[in-house]
Amino acid sequence: MNTVVRAGIAGAACMLVFAVVGCGSETVQGSPTPATQAGQPAFDPCLLPDAALVAAGVDPATKDPDFFGVRLQGWNLCAWDADWYFLGVAAMTHSVDDVRANPKNTEIAPAVVGNRDAFTYREVSDTDRKYCDVAFGSSDGTILIMVDTKGSRHAVEDPCVVATRSANALDPYLPQP
Amino acid sequence: MTTPVFDESTLRSLTALADSGDLRLADDVASACVHACATLIDELEVLQRRSRHISTRDAYGILASAQQLGLKFETKAIGPGGLYDVLQQHIDTVTQLRDLFEKAGRAYREADERAADMIATGTEGP
């Protein structure tokens, strides 16, 4: 029986290595020139204060910056762990209209974050309805607040509700309109 | 579609054996295995979230055609049979393994407690 179990763990570990190698190759390939504006947002979500992150329901110690650790032009991204989901905060140089018009986004619905107009959206490919983002404008580009249900968990509540609530908790610490 | 990491029926059989107390793992061994599975699940979940974020970023190009291309890439990364799904399959399998180890550890503890009770009461075992 132990042999079977050990073989199982080894198999899982091998597949993980395969997955990691596969993901790594994605980040080093060339990427298209960023769209509407050059440069980088000044706002860095990784510098959000711990108090703001706790208010948003995440563990500040779990900070995971950028894309597989690589900062990509036009985007500043940071993500953290919460109980059953991850929370990501991005500042990007694309406009809110770009987000609205992106064919990968669907179910665009109005939302309010502080005193700004925002909208939530899901992704076309998200047939399991595991994630939802909220987007809104700021003086430093577009802000995205992204909620991803963890793969081993079921969503405890609607990810769009969590994203909007988190955005409101973070609003005072984000670049204003 | 991708091939499952494990034969699900094997895992189900092993879990049924642990449920009935016929598969036991010493407490410390089971705990170590549960912990290893939990760590692996955490790592796979982070990879899954990162793959979603990179796919989101890639979907913003300068031209509409780039966005369409982003959508096509997304079906590879996030769509059916894509990286996201493969990672999900791994998460599901390791989650099942974690449950198996938990049950096998519990079966060991319960057998141990029964034996201790029998010794204490002077009852003979089966």
XYZ file of C-alpha atoms in Angstrom:
303
model
C 0.000 0.000 0.000
C 2.836 2.381 0.875
C 4.285 1.823 -2.584
C 1.062 2.928 -4.173
C 0.881 6.034 -2.021
C 4.507 6.956 -2.646
C 4.068 6.489 -6.365
C 1.072 8.796 -6.167
C 2.981 11.573 -4.464
C 5.861 11.218 -6.903
C 3.441 11.417 -9.806
C 1.862 14.576 -8.452
C 5.282 16.136 -7.877
C 6.392 15.316 -11.447
C 3.265 16.846 -12.892
C 3.820 19.945 -10.773
C 7.340 20.314 -12.175
C 5.878 20.012 -15.659
C 3.314 22.674 -14.856
C 5.925 25.046 -13.399
C 8.198 24.684 -16.420
C 5.250 25.290 -18.701
C 4.249 28.444 -16.848
C 7.794 29.782 -16.690
C 8.162 29.675 -20.435
C 5.123 31.931 -20.796
C 6.772 34.856 -19.018
C 10.020 34.981 -20.986
C 8.526 35.065 -24.446
C 8.088 38.350 -26.272
C 5.053 40.421 -25.518
C 3.252 42.961 -27.683
C 3.887 46.644 -27.188
C 1.427 48.004 -24.623
C -1.616 49.598 -26.077
C -2.943 53.039 -25.495
C -0.293 54.692 -23.338
C 3.376 54.191 -22.795
C 4.929 54.095 -19.367
C 4.051 52.670 -16.034
C 1.431 53.670 -13.492
C 3.022 55.453 -10.537
C 0.781 53.636 -8.077
C 2.225 50.364 -6.811
C -0.410 48.179 -5.121
C 2.343 46.215 -3.367
C 2.911 49.340 -1.250
C -0.635 49.369 0.116
C -0.434 49.621 3.933
C -1.130 46.527 6.002
C -4.125 48.218 7.664
C -5.778 48.672 4.270
C -5.133 45.052 3.325
C -6.505 43.751 6.610
C -9.590 45.932 6.098
C -9.935 44.344 2.668
C -9.843 40.885 4.247
C -6.464 39.624 3.065
C -3.287 38.514 4.795
C -0.590 41.173 4.133
C 2.183 38.586 4.640
C 1.124 36.675 1.511
C 2.016 39.459 -0.933
C 2.806 38.152 -4.438
C 4.031 40.923 -6.752
C 3.773 41.248 -10.533
C 3.347 38.462 -13.107
C 5.245 35.378 -11.997
C 7.534 37.889 -10.297
C 8.126 39.891 -13.485
C 6.943 43.508 -13.792
C 5.377 44.013 -17.200
C 5.154 47.322 -18.997
C 2.005 49.273 -18.339
C 0.954 47.165 -15.349
C 1.617 47.171 -11.621
C 0.102 44.131 -9.974
C 0.036 42.631 -6.511
C -1.985 39.736 -5.058
C -2.685 38.363 -1.590
C -4.337 35.372 0.061
C -7.689 35.512 1.778
C -9.579 32.557 3.218
C -11.133 30.955 0.125
C -9.938 33.346 -2.544
C -7.051 35.478 -3.776
C -7.338 39.228 -4.082
C -5.379 40.967 -6.837
C -4.992 44.721 -7.273
C -3.672 46.107 -10.547
C -3.012 49.590 -11.881
C -2.706 49.689 -15.652
C -2.361 52.197 -18.450
C -5.303 50.825 -20.459
C -8.525 52.768 -20.113
C -11.733 51.608 -18.479
C -13.216 51.698 -21.986
C -10.572 49.160 -23.032
C -11.717 46.904 -20.187
C -15.351 47.355 -21.150
C -14.649 46.652 -24.828
C -12.362 43.673 -24.276
C -14.002 40.625 -25.869
C -12.800 38.363 -23.044
C -14.972 40.265 -20.563
C -18.671 39.653 -20.069
C -21.518 40.320 -17.630
C -20.439 43.928 -17.217
C -22.517 45.382 -14.379
C -22.417 48.823 -12.730
C -20.894 49.144 -9.272
C -19.904 51.959 -6.932
C -16.477 52.250 -5.326
C -16.263 55.216 -2.950
C -17.555 58.109 -4.992
C -16.576 56.702 -8.363
C -18.478 54.813 -10.980
C -17.140 51.327 -11.445
C -18.254 48.083 -13.012
C -17.829 44.419 -12.312
C -17.230 41.860 -15.021
C -16.518 38.193 -15.442
C -14.428 36.460 -18.097
C -16.000 34.563 -20.975
C -13.933 31.476 -20.196
C -14.957 31.403 -16.524
C -17.725 28.869 -16.901
C -17.409 27.818 -13.255
C -17.911 31.456 -12.169
C -14.856 31.314 -9.953
C -13.599 34.848 -10.445
C -14.792 38.406 -10.873
C -13.089 41.781 -11.258
C -14.137 45.345 -10.583
C -12.684 48.136 -12.729
C -12.665 51.901 -12.279
C -10.710 54.940 -13.359
C -8.207 56.930 -11.328
C -5.758 59.782 -11.805
C -3.130 57.083 -12.369
C -4.770 54.835 -14.926
C -7.329 52.103 -14.488
C -7.545 50.118 -11.266
C -8.625 46.468 -11.320
C -9.622 44.623 -8.154
C -9.588 40.896 -8.948
C -11.051 38.022 -6.940
C -10.072 34.440 -7.787
C -11.686 31.542 -5.929
C -8.980 29.072 -4.876
C -8.911 25.852 -6.844
C -9.559 23.615 -3.845
C -12.406 25.762 -2.499
C -15.927 26.731 -3.458
C -16.908 30.378 -3.488
C -18.493 31.200 -0.149
C -20.175 34.225 -1.681
C -20.419 35.850 -5.091
C -16.860 36.857 -6.125
C -18.286 40.080 -7.636
C -19.668 41.043 -4.218
C -16.290 40.323 -2.620
C -14.451 42.306 -5.300
C -16.717 45.336 -4.838
C -16.516 45.189 -1.038
C -12.713 44.869 -1.189
C -12.494 47.775 -3.630
C -14.477 49.953 -1.245
C -12.224 48.967 1.669
C -9.151 49.886 -0.382
C -10.635 52.989 -2.015
C -9.112 55.582 0.384
C -5.649 54.155 -0.326
C -5.986 54.087 -4.119
C -5.271 56.939 -6.561
C -8.384 59.100 -6.642
C -10.284 60.034 -9.818
C -8.417 16.808 -22.822
C -5.631 16.014 -20.430
C -5.004 12.651 -18.855
C -5.834 12.519 -15.159
C -2.792 12.379 -12.889
C -4.270 9.432 -11.032
C -6.736 6.764 -11.834
C -9.693 8.080 -9.881
C -11.030 4.606 -9.172
C -7.746 3.717 -7.446
C -8.019 6.749 -5.229
C -11.652 5.949 -4.484
C -10.745 2.370 -3.561
C -7.961 3.509 -1.270
C -10.233 6.073 0.368
C -12.910 3.405 0.901
C -10.283 1.191 2.556
C -9.281 4.045 4.851
C -12.955 4.754 5.596
C -13.495 1.159 6.681
C -10.305 1.156 8.758
C -8.502 -1.347 6.535
C -5.953 1.200 5.369
C -4.110 2.874 8.214
C -1.133 5.166 8.358
C 0.825 5.920 11.516
C -0.274 9.287 12.869
C 2.988 11.141 12.244
C 3.309 9.731 8.728
C -0.279 10.649 7.886
C 0.186 14.166 9.291
C 3.334 14.668 7.242
C 1.530 13.515 4.085
C -1.475 15.757 4.789
C 0.873 18.689 5.294
C 2.759 17.912 2.066
C -0.514 17.758 0.133
C -1.721 21.040 1.641
C 1.538 22.738 0.651
C 1.282 21.383 -2.885
C -2.345 22.540 -3.159
C -1.303 26.038 -2.036
C 1.401 26.163 -4.704
C -0.898 24.902 -7.449
C -3.533 27.465 -6.500
C -0.998 30.274 -6.734
C 0.076 29.035 -10.186
C -3.556 28.948 -11.239
C -4.153 32.524 -10.089
C -0.945 33.720 -11.750
C -1.939 32.053 -15.021
C -5.278 33.883 -14.905
C -3.527 37.212 -14.306
C -1.051 36.764 -17.148
C -3.914 35.797 -19.427
C -5.812 38.933 -18.365
C -2.810 41.110 -19.090
C -2.160 39.483 -22.462
C -5.700 40.214 -23.591
C -4.976 43.964 -23.861
C -3.255 44.676 -27.135
C -2.928 47.787 -29.250
C -5.255 46.475 -31.938
C -8.578 44.725 -31.893
C -6.842 41.836 -33.642
C -4.457 41.566 -30.678
C -7.426 41.302 -28.345
C -8.879 38.566 -30.499
C -5.477 36.886 -30.372
C -5.534 37.316 -26.603
C -8.879 35.573 -26.533
C -7.434 32.700 -28.547
C -4.449 32.429 -26.203
C -6.832 32.481 -23.313
C -8.595 29.413 -24.590
C -5.200 27.693 -24.374
C -4.394 29.026 -20.919
C -7.800 29.254 -19.314
C -10.201 27.426 -21.644
C -11.161 23.744 -21.625
C -8.065 21.540 -21.457
C -5.836 24.594 -20.982
C -3.255 25.233 -18.306
C -5.866 26.442 -15.829
C -7.834 23.208 -16.238
C -4.693 21.083 -15.967
C -3.796 22.844 -12.731
C -7.368 22.301 -11.513
C -7.040 18.598 -12.217
C -3.855 18.488 -10.165
C -5.526 20.409 -7.343
C -8.488 18.002 -7.361
C -6.208 14.959 -7.272
C -3.958 16.250 -4.499
C -7.053 17.287 -2.531
C -8.322 13.713 -2.798
C -4.908 12.450 -1.689
C -4.978 14.806 1.290
C -8.408 13.463 2.278
C -7.128 9.905 1.896
C -4.185 10.554 4.212
C -6.467 12.240 6.737
C -8.761 9.209 6.780
C -5.893 6.715 6.961
C -4.421 8.635 9.921
C -7.817 8.689 11.629
C -8.209 4.932 11.055
C -4.836 4.377 12.740
C -5.743 6.553 15.736
C -9.098 4.842 16.160
C -7.529 1.371 15.967
C -4.926 2.449 18.478
C -7.596 3.800 20.850
C -9.616 0.596 20.544
C -6.561 -1.484 21.369
C -5.770 0.716 24.372
C -9.362 0.415 25.620
C -9.251 -3.369 25.306
C -6.006 -3.537 27.220
C -7.375 -1.234 29.920
C -10.581 -3.227 30.342
C -8.917 -6.585 29.915
C -11.138 -7.359 26.963
C -9.792 -9.699 24.355
C -9.605 -8.463 20.811
C -11.135 -10.191 17.829
